[in-house]
Coordinates of C-alpha atoms in Angstrom, one line a residue:
Chain A
M137 CA -41.4 36.1 118.9
S138 CA -44.3 34.7 117.0
E139 CA -44.5 37.6 114.5
L140 CA -40.8 36.9 113.7
S141 CA -41.5 33.4 112.8
Y142 CA -41.5 34.0 109.0
I143 CA -37.9 35.2 109.3
K144 CA -36.9 32.4 111.6
R145 CA -38.6 29.6 109.8
P146 CA -36.9 26.4 110.7
N147 CA -34.1 25.8 108.2
R148 CA -33.6 22.2 107.4
G149 CA -30.2 22.6 105.7
L150 CA -28.8 24.5 108.7
K151 CA -30.2 21.9 111.0
I152 CA -28.4 19.1 109.2
Y153 CA -25.3 21.1 109.1
A154 CA -25.5 21.6 112.9
A155 CA -25.9 17.9 113.5
A156 CA -22.9 17.2 111.2
F157 CA -20.9 19.8 112.9
L158 CA -21.5 18.3 116.4
T159 CA -20.7 14.9 115.1
V160 CA -17.4 15.9 113.6
L161 CA -16.6 17.8 116.9
Y162 CA -17.2 14.7 119.1
V163 CA -16.5 11.6 117.0
P164 CA -12.7 12.1 116.8
I165 CA -12.5 12.2 120.6
L166 CA -14.7 9.2 120.9
F167 CA -12.2 7.0 119.1
I168 CA -9.9 7.2 122.1
P169 CA -12.3 5.4 124.5
L170 CA -13.3 3.0 121.7
F171 CA -9.8 1.8 121.1
S172 CA -8.9 1.8 124.8
F173 CA -11.2 -1.3 125.0
N174 CA -9.7 -2.9 121.9
D175 CA -7.8 -6.1 122.5
S176 CA -4.8 -5.2 120.2
L177 CA -1.6 -3.3 120.4
Y178 CA -2.4 -1.5 117.2
V179 CA -5.0 1.2 116.7
K180 CA -6.8 0.0 113.6
F181 CA -9.9 -1.5 112.3
P182 CA -11.3 -4.1 112.5
L183 CA -11.6 -4.1 116.2
S184 CA -10.2 -7.4 117.5
G185 CA -12.0 -7.9 120.8
F186 CA -13.1 -6.3 124.1
T187 CA -10.7 -6.0 127.0
F188 CA -10.1 -4.2 130.2
Q189 CA -6.4 -5.2 130.0
W190 CA -5.1 -1.7 129.3
Y191 CA -7.0 -0.2 132.3
I192 CA -5.7 -2.9 134.5
E193 CA -2.2 -2.3 133.3
L194 CA -2.6 1.4 134.0
W195 CA -3.8 0.7 137.5
E196 CA -0.6 -1.2 138.3
R197 CA 1.9 1.4 137.1
S198 CA 3.1 3.7 139.9
A199 CA 4.3 6.4 137.4
V200 CA 0.7 7.0 136.5
W201 CA -0.3 7.4 140.1
D202 CA 2.6 9.7 140.8
S203 CA 1.9 12.0 137.8
L204 CA -1.9 11.9 138.7
G205 CA -1.0 13.1 142.2
N206 CA 1.3 15.9 140.8
S207 CA -1.4 17.1 138.4
M208 CA -4.0 17.1 141.2
R209 CA -1.8 19.1 143.6
V210 CA -1.0 21.7 140.9
G211 CA -4.6 21.8 139.7
V212 CA -6.1 22.3 143.2
A213 CA -3.5 25.0 144.1
V214 CA -4.0 26.8 140.8
S215 CA -7.8 26.7 140.9
I216 CA -8.0 28.0 144.4
I217 CA -5.4 30.8 144.0
S218 CA -6.6 31.9 140.6
T219 CA -10.3 31.9 141.7
I220 CA -9.5 34.0 144.8
L221 CA -7.4 36.5 142.8
G222 CA -10.0 36.5 140.0
T223 CA -12.8 37.2 142.5
L224 CA -10.9 40.1 144.0
A225 CA -10.1 41.5 140.6
A226 CA -13.6 41.1 139.3
R227 CA -15.0 42.8 142.3
A228 CA -12.6 45.7 142.0
I229 CA -13.3 46.1 138.3
T230 CA -17.1 46.1 138.6
R231 CA -17.4 48.1 141.9
S232 CA -14.9 50.9 141.8
R233 CA -14.3 53.4 139.1
L234 CA -10.6 52.9 138.5
P235 CA -8.5 55.1 136.2
G236 CA -7.0 52.9 133.5
Q237 CA -9.1 49.9 134.3
N238 CA -9.7 49.0 130.7
A239 CA -5.9 48.8 130.2
I240 CA -5.6 46.7 133.4
V241 CA -8.3 44.2 132.2
A242 CA -6.7 44.0 128.8
F243 CA -3.3 43.3 130.5
V244 CA -4.8 40.5 132.6
M245 CA -6.5 39.0 129.5
L246 CA -3.4 39.1 127.4
P247 CA -2.5 35.4 127.8
L248 CA -5.7 34.5 125.8
V249 CA -4.2 36.1 122.7
I250 CA -0.5 35.3 122.9
P251 CA 0.9 31.9 121.9
G252 CA 1.5 29.7 124.9
I253 CA 5.0 28.9 123.8
I254 CA 6.1 32.5 124.3
F255 CA 5.0 32.4 128.0
G256 CA 6.6 29.1 128.5
V257 CA 10.0 30.1 127.2
S258 CA 9.9 33.5 128.9
L259 CA 9.2 32.0 132.3
L260 CA 11.8 29.3 131.7
I261 CA 14.4 32.0 131.0
L262 CA 13.4 34.1 134.0
L263 CA 13.5 31.1 136.3
S264 CA 16.9 29.9 135.0
R265 CA 18.4 33.4 135.4
L266 CA 17.1 33.5 139.0
G267 CA 18.6 30.1 139.6
V268 CA 15.2 28.6 140.5
S269 CA 15.1 24.9 139.7
L270 CA 12.1 23.6 137.9
S271 CA 9.5 21.9 140.0
L272 CA 5.8 21.6 140.5
Y273 CA 5.9 25.1 141.9
T274 CA 7.2 26.6 138.7
V275 CA 4.5 24.7 136.8
T276 CA 2.0 26.1 139.2
L277 CA 3.2 29.7 138.5
G278 CA 2.9 29.0 134.7
H279 CA -0.6 27.7 135.1
L280 CA -1.6 30.7 137.2
V281 CA -0.7 32.9 134.3
V282 CA -2.8 30.8 131.9
C283 CA -5.8 30.3 134.3
L284 CA -6.2 33.8 135.7
P285 CA -7.7 35.3 132.5
F286 CA -10.3 32.5 132.5
A287 CA -11.1 33.0 136.2
V288 CA -11.6 36.7 135.6
A289 CA -13.7 36.2 132.4
T290 CA -15.9 33.7 134.3
L291 CA -16.4 35.9 137.3
L292 CA -16.8 39.3 135.7
P293 CA -20.3 38.6 134.2
R294 CA -21.4 37.3 137.6
F295 CA -20.4 40.5 139.4
E296 CA -21.9 42.6 136.7
G297 CA -25.1 40.6 136.6
F298 CA -26.5 41.0 140.1
D299 CA -28.5 43.8 141.5
K300 CA -26.3 46.3 143.2
S301 CA -29.1 47.6 145.3
M302 CA -28.7 44.4 147.4
E303 CA -25.3 45.5 148.5
E304 CA -26.5 49.0 149.1
A305 CA -29.4 47.8 151.2
S306 CA -27.0 45.7 153.3
A307 CA -24.8 48.8 153.8
D308 CA -27.8 51.0 154.7
L309 CA -28.9 48.4 157.2
G310 CA -25.6 48.9 159.0
E311 CA -23.5 46.0 157.8
N312 CA -19.8 46.8 157.3
G313 CA -18.1 46.1 154.0
W314 CA -16.7 42.8 155.1
F315 CA -20.1 41.4 156.2
T316 CA -21.8 42.8 153.2
F317 CA -19.3 40.9 151.1
W318 CA -19.7 37.6 152.9
R319 CA -23.5 37.7 153.5
V320 CA -24.7 39.4 150.3
T321 CA -22.1 39.6 147.5
F322 CA -20.5 36.2 148.0
P323 CA -23.7 34.1 147.9
L324 CA -24.8 35.9 144.8
V325 CA -21.5 35.3 142.9
L326 CA -21.1 31.8 144.3
P327 CA -22.1 30.0 141.1
G328 CA -19.4 32.0 139.3
V329 CA -16.9 31.0 141.9
I330 CA -17.7 27.3 141.6
A331 CA -17.6 27.6 137.8
S332 CA -14.2 29.3 138.0
L333 CA -12.8 26.7 140.4
L334 CA -13.8 23.8 138.2
L335 CA -12.7 25.5 134.9
T336 CA -9.3 26.5 136.2
F337 CA -8.8 23.1 137.7
T338 CA -9.5 21.5 134.4
I339 CA -7.4 23.9 132.4
S340 CA -4.5 23.3 134.7
F341 CA -5.1 19.5 134.8
D342 CA -5.0 19.3 131.0
E343 CA -2.4 22.0 130.4
F344 CA 0.6 20.9 128.4
I345 CA 2.6 23.8 126.9
M346 CA 3.6 25.5 130.1
A347 CA 4.2 22.2 131.8
F348 CA 6.4 21.1 128.9
F349 CA 8.8 24.0 129.5
L350 CA 8.5 24.3 133.3
T351 CA 8.3 20.7 134.6
G352 CA 11.3 19.5 136.6
T353 CA 11.6 15.8 137.6
D354 CA 8.0 15.5 138.7
A355 CA 5.8 15.1 135.6
T356 CA 2.2 16.1 135.4
L357 CA -0.2 13.8 133.7
P358 CA -0.1 15.4 130.3
M359 CA 3.7 15.3 130.4
F360 CA 3.6 11.7 131.4
I361 CA 1.4 11.0 128.4
W362 CA 3.7 12.9 126.1
T363 CA 6.7 10.8 127.2
Q364 CA 4.7 7.6 126.8
L365 CA 3.9 8.4 123.2
R366 CA 7.4 7.4 122.2
F367 CA 6.8 3.8 123.2
P368 CA 4.4 2.0 120.8
Q369 CA 3.9 -0.8 123.3
N370 CA 2.4 1.7 125.8
F371 CA 0.0 3.2 123.3
P372 CA -3.1 1.3 124.3
S373 CA -2.6 2.1 128.0
V374 CA -2.1 5.8 127.0
L375 CA -5.5 5.4 125.3
A376 CA -7.0 4.1 128.5
L377 CA -5.5 6.9 130.6
A378 CA -6.7 9.5 128.0
S379 CA -10.2 8.1 128.2
I380 CA -10.3 8.5 131.9
I381 CA -9.0 12.0 131.7
L382 CA -11.4 13.0 129.0
L383 CA -14.4 11.6 130.9
V384 CA -13.4 13.5 134.1
S385 CA -12.7 16.7 132.2
F386 CA -16.0 16.6 130.4
L387 CA -17.9 16.1 133.6
L388 CA -16.1 18.8 135.4
V389 CA -16.4 21.3 132.6
F390 CA -20.1 20.5 132.0
V391 CA -20.9 21.1 135.6
A392 CA -18.8 24.3 135.6
L393 CA -20.5 25.7 132.5
W394 CA -23.9 24.7 133.7
V395 CA -23.5 26.2 137.1
G396 CA -21.7 29.3 135.8
R397 CA -24.4 30.2 133.3
L398 CA -27.5 29.2 135.2
G399 CA -28.0 32.4 137.1
L400 CA -27.0 34.5 134.1
I401 CA -29.8 33.3 132.0
E402 CA -32.4 33.1 134.7
P403 CA -31.4 35.7 137.3
E404 CA -34.3 35.0 139.6
E405 CA -33.1 31.5 140.2
S406 CA -29.8 32.4 141.5
Q407 CA -31.2 34.6 144.2
S408 CA -33.3 32.0 145.8
Chain B
M263 CA -13.7 36.7 125.5
A264 CA -11.1 39.5 125.5
D265 CA -13.6 42.2 125.0
V266 CA -15.3 41.7 128.3
Q267 CA -17.7 44.5 128.9
M268 CA -17.4 46.6 132.0
S269 CA -19.8 48.7 133.7
S270 CA -18.1 50.9 136.2
A271 CA -20.7 51.7 138.7
P272 CA -20.8 55.0 140.6
S273 CA -21.2 54.3 144.2
A274 CA -24.6 55.5 145.3
R275 CA -23.8 57.8 148.0
S276 CA -25.1 61.0 146.6
Q277 CA -26.7 62.3 149.8
R278 CA -23.4 62.8 151.6
P279 CA -21.6 66.1 151.6
S280 CA -19.2 66.5 148.7
G281 CA -16.0 66.6 150.7
L282 CA -16.7 63.3 152.3
R283 CA -17.8 62.0 149.0
S284 CA -14.6 62.7 147.3
M285 CA -12.7 61.1 150.1
L286 CA -14.9 58.1 149.9
Y287 CA -14.4 58.0 146.2
K288 CA -10.7 58.2 146.6
S289 CA -10.6 55.4 149.2
E290 CA -12.9 53.4 146.9
T291 CA -10.4 53.8 144.1
A292 CA -7.5 52.9 146.4
R293 CA -9.5 49.8 147.6
G294 CA -10.1 48.9 144.0
Y295 CA -6.4 48.9 143.2
L296 CA -5.7 47.0 146.4
L297 CA -8.1 44.3 145.3
L298 CA -6.6 44.2 141.9
S299 CA -3.0 44.1 143.1
P300 CA -2.6 40.3 143.7
A301 CA -3.9 39.5 140.2
L302 CA -1.6 42.2 138.8
L303 CA 1.3 40.9 140.8
V304 CA 0.9 37.4 139.3
M305 CA 0.7 38.8 135.8
V306 CA 3.7 41.0 136.3
V307 CA 5.8 38.3 137.8
G308 CA 4.5 35.6 135.5
M309 CA 4.3 37.5 132.2
L310 CA 5.7 41.1 132.1
I311 CA 9.1 40.4 133.8
P312 CA 9.7 37.2 131.9
F313 CA 8.9 38.8 128.6
T314 CA 11.2 41.7 129.4
I315 CA 14.0 39.2 130.1
L316 CA 13.1 37.3 126.9
I317 CA 13.6 40.5 125.0
A318 CA 16.9 41.2 126.7
M319 CA 18.1 37.7 126.1
S320 CA 17.3 37.9 122.4
F321 CA 20.2 40.4 122.1
W322 CA 22.6 38.1 123.8
T323 CA 24.6 35.4 122.1
R324 CA 25.4 31.8 123.0
D325 CA 28.9 31.3 124.3
G326 CA 29.6 27.6 124.9
F327 CA 27.3 26.6 127.7
D328 CA 27.0 30.2 128.9
F329 CA 25.7 33.4 127.4
D330 CA 27.6 36.4 126.2
T331 CA 25.6 39.2 127.6
T332 CA 26.9 42.0 125.5
M333 CA 24.1 43.4 123.4
S334 CA 24.2 42.5 119.7
M335 CA 21.8 42.1 116.9
A336 CA 23.5 38.8 115.8
N337 CA 20.5 36.6 116.4
Y338 CA 18.2 38.9 114.4
Q339 CA 20.8 39.1 111.7
T340 CA 20.9 35.3 111.5
A341 CA 17.1 35.1 111.5
M342 CA 17.1 37.5 108.5
D343 CA 19.9 35.9 106.6
V344 CA 19.3 32.2 107.0
P345 CA 16.4 31.3 104.7
I346 CA 15.1 28.5 106.9
Y347 CA 14.0 30.8 109.6
N348 CA 11.9 32.9 107.2
A349 CA 10.6 29.7 105.6
F350 CA 9.4 28.4 108.9
L351 CA 7.8 31.7 109.8
A352 CA 6.1 32.0 106.4
R353 CA 4.9 28.4 106.7
S354 CA 3.4 29.1 110.2
F355 CA 1.5 32.0 108.9
W356 CA 0.3 30.0 105.9
I357 CA -0.9 27.0 107.9
S358 CA -2.6 29.1 110.6
G359 CA -4.0 31.5 108.0
I360 CA -5.7 28.6 106.2
T361 CA -6.8 27.1 109.5
T362 CA -8.3 30.4 110.6
V363 CA -10.2 31.0 107.4
A364 CA -11.5 27.4 107.3
T365 CA -12.5 27.5 111.0
V366 CA -14.3 30.8 110.7
L367 CA -16.2 29.7 107.6
L368 CA -17.2 26.4 109.1
C369 CA -18.2 27.8 112.4
Y370 CA -20.2 30.8 111.2
P371 CA -23.2 28.7 110.1
M372 CA -23.1 26.9 113.4
A373 CA -23.0 30.1 115.4
Y374 CA -25.8 31.4 113.2
Y375 CA -27.9 28.3 113.7
V376 CA -27.7 28.6 117.5
A377 CA -28.3 32.3 117.5
F378 CA -31.3 32.4 115.2
H379 CA -32.8 28.9 115.0
V380 CA -32.3 27.4 118.5
H381 CA -35.0 28.7 120.8
R382 CA -35.0 26.1 123.6
N383 CA -32.0 24.8 125.4
K384 CA -29.8 27.4 123.9
M385 CA -27.4 27.1 126.9
L386 CA -27.1 23.4 126.3
W387 CA -26.1 23.9 122.7
I388 CA -23.5 26.5 123.7
I389 CA -22.1 24.1 126.3
L390 CA -22.1 21.2 123.8
M391 CA -20.2 23.3 121.3
T392 CA -17.6 24.6 123.7
L393 CA -17.1 21.5 125.9
P394 CA -14.4 19.8 123.9
F395 CA -12.4 23.1 123.9
W396 CA -11.9 22.9 127.6
T397 CA -10.5 19.4 127.6
S398 CA -6.9 18.4 127.1
Y399 CA -5.5 20.0 123.9
L400 CA -2.8 17.2 123.8
L401 CA -5.5 14.5 123.9
R402 CA -7.5 16.2 121.1
V403 CA -4.4 16.3 118.9
F404 CA -3.7 12.8 119.9
S405 CA -7.1 11.6 118.8
W406 CA -6.4 12.9 115.3
K407 CA -3.2 10.9 115.3
V408 CA -5.3 7.9 116.0
I409 CA -7.7 8.7 113.2
L410 CA -5.4 9.9 110.5
G411 CA -2.5 7.5 111.1
Y412 CA -1.0 5.2 108.5
E413 CA -2.9 2.3 110.1
G414 CA -5.3 4.7 111.7
V415 CA -9.1 4.7 111.8
I416 CA -9.6 6.2 108.3
N417 CA -7.0 4.1 106.5
S418 CA -7.8 0.8 108.2
G419 CA -11.5 1.5 107.9
L420 CA -11.3 2.3 104.1
L421 CA -9.0 -0.7 103.6
G422 CA -11.3 -3.0 105.4
L423 CA -14.3 -1.8 103.3
G424 CA -12.2 -2.4 100.2
L425 CA -12.5 1.2 99.1
I426 CA -8.7 1.7 98.8
D427 CA -5.9 -0.7 98.2
A428 CA -3.1 1.0 100.0
P429 CA -3.2 3.5 103.0
L430 CA -3.7 7.1 102.0
E431 CA -0.4 8.6 102.8
F432 CA -1.3 12.2 102.7
L433 CA -3.5 11.9 105.8
L434 CA -0.9 11.7 108.5
Y435 CA 2.3 13.6 108.6
S436 CA 1.3 16.4 106.3
Q437 CA 0.2 20.0 106.4
T438 CA -3.4 18.8 105.7
A439 CA -3.3 16.8 108.9
V440 CA -2.0 19.8 110.8
I441 CA -4.7 22.1 109.4
I442 CA -7.5 19.6 110.1
T443 CA -6.3 19.0 113.6
L444 CA -5.9 22.7 114.4
A445 CA -9.3 23.6 112.9
H446 CA -11.0 21.0 115.0
A447 CA -9.1 22.0 118.2
W448 CA -10.0 25.7 118.0
A449 CA -13.5 25.5 116.7
A450 CA -15.1 26.5 120.0
F451 CA -12.9 29.5 120.2
A452 CA -14.4 30.7 116.9
I453 CA -18.0 29.9 117.6
L454 CA -18.3 31.9 120.9
P455 CA -17.5 35.4 119.7
M456 CA -19.5 35.0 116.5
Y457 CA -22.4 33.7 118.4
V458 CA -22.3 36.6 120.8
S459 CA -22.4 39.2 118.0
L460 CA -25.1 37.3 116.1
E461 CA -27.2 37.0 119.2
K462 CA -26.9 40.8 119.8
I463 CA -28.4 41.7 116.4
D464 CA -31.7 43.5 116.8
R465 CA -34.3 41.2 115.3
S466 CA -36.6 44.1 114.4
L467 CA -34.0 45.2 111.7
L468 CA -34.6 41.9 110.0
E469 CA -38.3 42.3 110.3
A470 CA -38.2 45.8 108.8
A471 CA -36.1 44.5 105.9
A472 CA -38.6 41.7 105.3
D473 CA -41.5 44.1 105.4
L474 CA -39.7 46.3 102.9
G475 CA -39.4 43.3 100.6
D476 CA -35.9 42.0 101.1
G477 CA -35.5 38.3 100.6
P478 CA -33.6 36.0 102.9
A479 CA -30.3 36.3 101.0
R480 CA -30.4 40.1 100.9
R481 CA -31.4 40.3 104.6
F482 CA -28.4 38.2 105.4
F483 CA -25.8 40.0 103.3
R484 CA -27.1 43.5 104.1
I485 CA -28.0 43.2 107.8
T486 CA -26.9 40.0 109.5
L487 CA -23.4 39.6 108.0
P488 CA -22.3 43.3 108.4
L489 CA -23.5 43.4 112.0
S490 CA -21.8 40.2 112.9
I491 CA -18.4 41.3 111.5
P492 CA -17.0 42.3 115.0
G493 CA -17.5 38.7 116.1
V494 CA -15.9 37.4 113.0
I495 CA -12.9 39.6 113.6
S496 CA -12.5 38.5 117.3
A497 CA -12.8 34.9 116.2
T498 CA -10.1 35.4 113.5
F499 CA -7.7 36.8 116.1
L500 CA -8.5 34.2 118.8
I501 CA -7.6 31.4 116.3
F502 CA -4.9 32.9 114.3
I503 CA -2.7 34.1 117.2
P504 CA -2.4 30.9 119.2
T505 CA -2.2 28.6 116.1
T506 CA 0.8 30.4 114.7
G507 CA 2.8 29.6 117.8
D508 CA 1.6 26.0 118.1
Y509 CA 4.1 23.2 118.1
I510 CA 2.4 20.2 119.5
T511 CA 0.2 19.6 116.5
P512 CA 3.0 19.7 113.9
A513 CA 5.1 17.5 116.2
L514 CA 2.4 14.9 116.6
V515 CA 0.6 14.8 113.2
G516 CA 2.8 16.9 111.0
G517 CA 5.3 15.6 108.6
P518 CA 8.7 16.7 107.2
N519 CA 7.0 19.6 105.5
S520 CA 5.0 21.0 108.4
P521 CA 7.2 22.0 111.3
M522 CA 6.2 25.5 112.3
I523 CA 8.1 28.4 114.0
G524 CA 7.0 27.0 117.4
N525 CA 8.8 23.8 116.7
L526 CA 11.9 25.8 115.9
I527 CA 11.7 27.8 119.1
Q528 CA 11.1 24.7 121.1
L529 CA 14.3 23.2 119.5
Q530 CA 16.4 26.1 120.5
F531 CA 15.4 25.6 124.1
G532 CA 15.9 21.8 123.8
A533 CA 18.1 19.9 121.5
V534 CA 19.9 22.8 119.8
N535 CA 20.3 24.6 123.1
N536 CA 20.7 28.1 121.8
W537 CA 18.4 30.0 124.1
P538 CA 19.3 33.5 122.8
M539 CA 18.3 32.4 119.3
G540 CA 15.1 31.0 120.6
A541 CA 14.4 34.2 122.5
A542 CA 15.0 36.2 119.3
L543 CA 12.7 33.9 117.3
S544 CA 10.0 34.4 120.0
V545 CA 10.3 38.1 119.8
I546 CA 10.1 38.0 116.0
L547 CA 7.0 35.8 116.2
T548 CA 5.4 38.2 118.6
L549 CA 6.2 41.2 116.4
W550 CA 4.9 39.5 113.3
I551 CA 1.7 38.5 115.1
A552 CA 1.2 42.1 116.3
A553 CA 1.9 43.4 112.8
V554 CA -0.4 41.0 111.0
G555 CA -3.0 41.8 113.6
L556 CA -2.8 45.5 113.2
V557 CA -2.9 45.3 109.4
F558 CA -5.9 43.0 109.6
L559 CA -7.7 45.3 112.0
F560 CA -6.9 48.4 109.9
V561 CA -8.2 46.7 106.7
T562 CA -11.4 45.5 108.3
R563 CA -12.0 49.0 109.9
K564 CA -11.5 50.6 106.5
S565 CA -13.8 48.2 104.7
Q566 CA -16.4 48.6 107.5
E567 CA -16.3 52.3 107.2
S568 CA -16.8 52.1 103.4
V569 CA -19.8 49.9 104.0
V570 CA -21.4 52.5 106.2

């Protein structure tokens, strides 16, 4: 490292740029909580006073609680299912030599590189041709398609990262495949599983495009926000709701990324 | 993220007789497919079948409230003949093209900084840069509405400071607003792949170049930049593709001059209620994205070969 230092001399210009970059990345989002405490119907400067009014208003509206419940149910179902499927898939991809597995992985990752609207309308067409009415179940299916690639992408490095000889040792000592998985493999990939659960929950919780096309009468939280945007008098309470969602999302994702990467950077830690 | 590396591990059972080994290998393969099958099933039901039906429907036509399921090219003909469809498509590519270039250029130094100049708490930096990406897309777009609005943060702030006399109208409801919002929303997607390929660069190459007398600029243009091109290419794809299909951003912060093809598709499934036309537009969008992607890939391949 040290002999490289003349190449990697601290670069003041770049440092300032990085600081500016992070500022621009975060400041726009921070205006939402800022104005959610502002005592005015209008989002503009100067700020007119501090209030909890919009949060109290939010608390009293049953539609908010209903859509929160819907989003939670969809999010929990999606995160559990996609993490289980992602774990099985990541295990298969890393442990067996499968003909055509590159093509399979590319296929599973496809939603990352196709505009969401295409999936949304395709699923909508399929469901309507089958005569399935739109509900939270259809939203869940849509979210599964969106979340599965992220679950696999989060779990794959985990399965690749740990020492295979542990599994082999377990097998040599007479454990069968199932016990080896539960007692050796699973604890080793657990951080990846937790990261995947949290990430897929957050993605589903915040997802809008699929929900837009696939929601029936029960709105998810982002759909609720979308419909509220039409009413200017509800704007401040939408800001309050958005602030809460942002805070929760940031916390969940931060924990997910932290837990998910911990063991990858310092492998010895994850094995303790 | 799409180019996840795989290491297919041979199962270490070399001591066993070869007949048993091939049987084990076979069962291992079968078990692998078995483990993969639930995920594949979801993708087939949720993606492949719907997309097939989308293609089929694009050849149908609307017939009152029902569909005429005889195959015809009518929708594609309309899409070719009516200028507005092409205009929307061209505008989508224009807006997301600018967004992509701007995002990649702005994010490259950031990725470079973290790869080469951050030595402690690297992970914290990566998390900080990608964190906003995971949170609600709708809310991030919404925050720009708050900022750029006619009475938004910028306008009311500048008015209050006395720097301007009337609100700047170009801010909200314009293509500029759409581009700013999209670039901000997709920044994390651009940083990650570029960071990964910058991080992978063998530092001894730079050292060698320095020893042989290359200055910082030459080192960057002859070593760092060419070696990080794969990351730049993935970043370009990862931003260009989803942004061309976006419709929330134009709907929330765009103006009369910024609806994109996504808005048109959404209308066909909503107010206009012409699903076959919407399906045809979706297929056309997909084909164009694939075509643009392939050309881009081809050109970058060629130019990379000529560098080497």
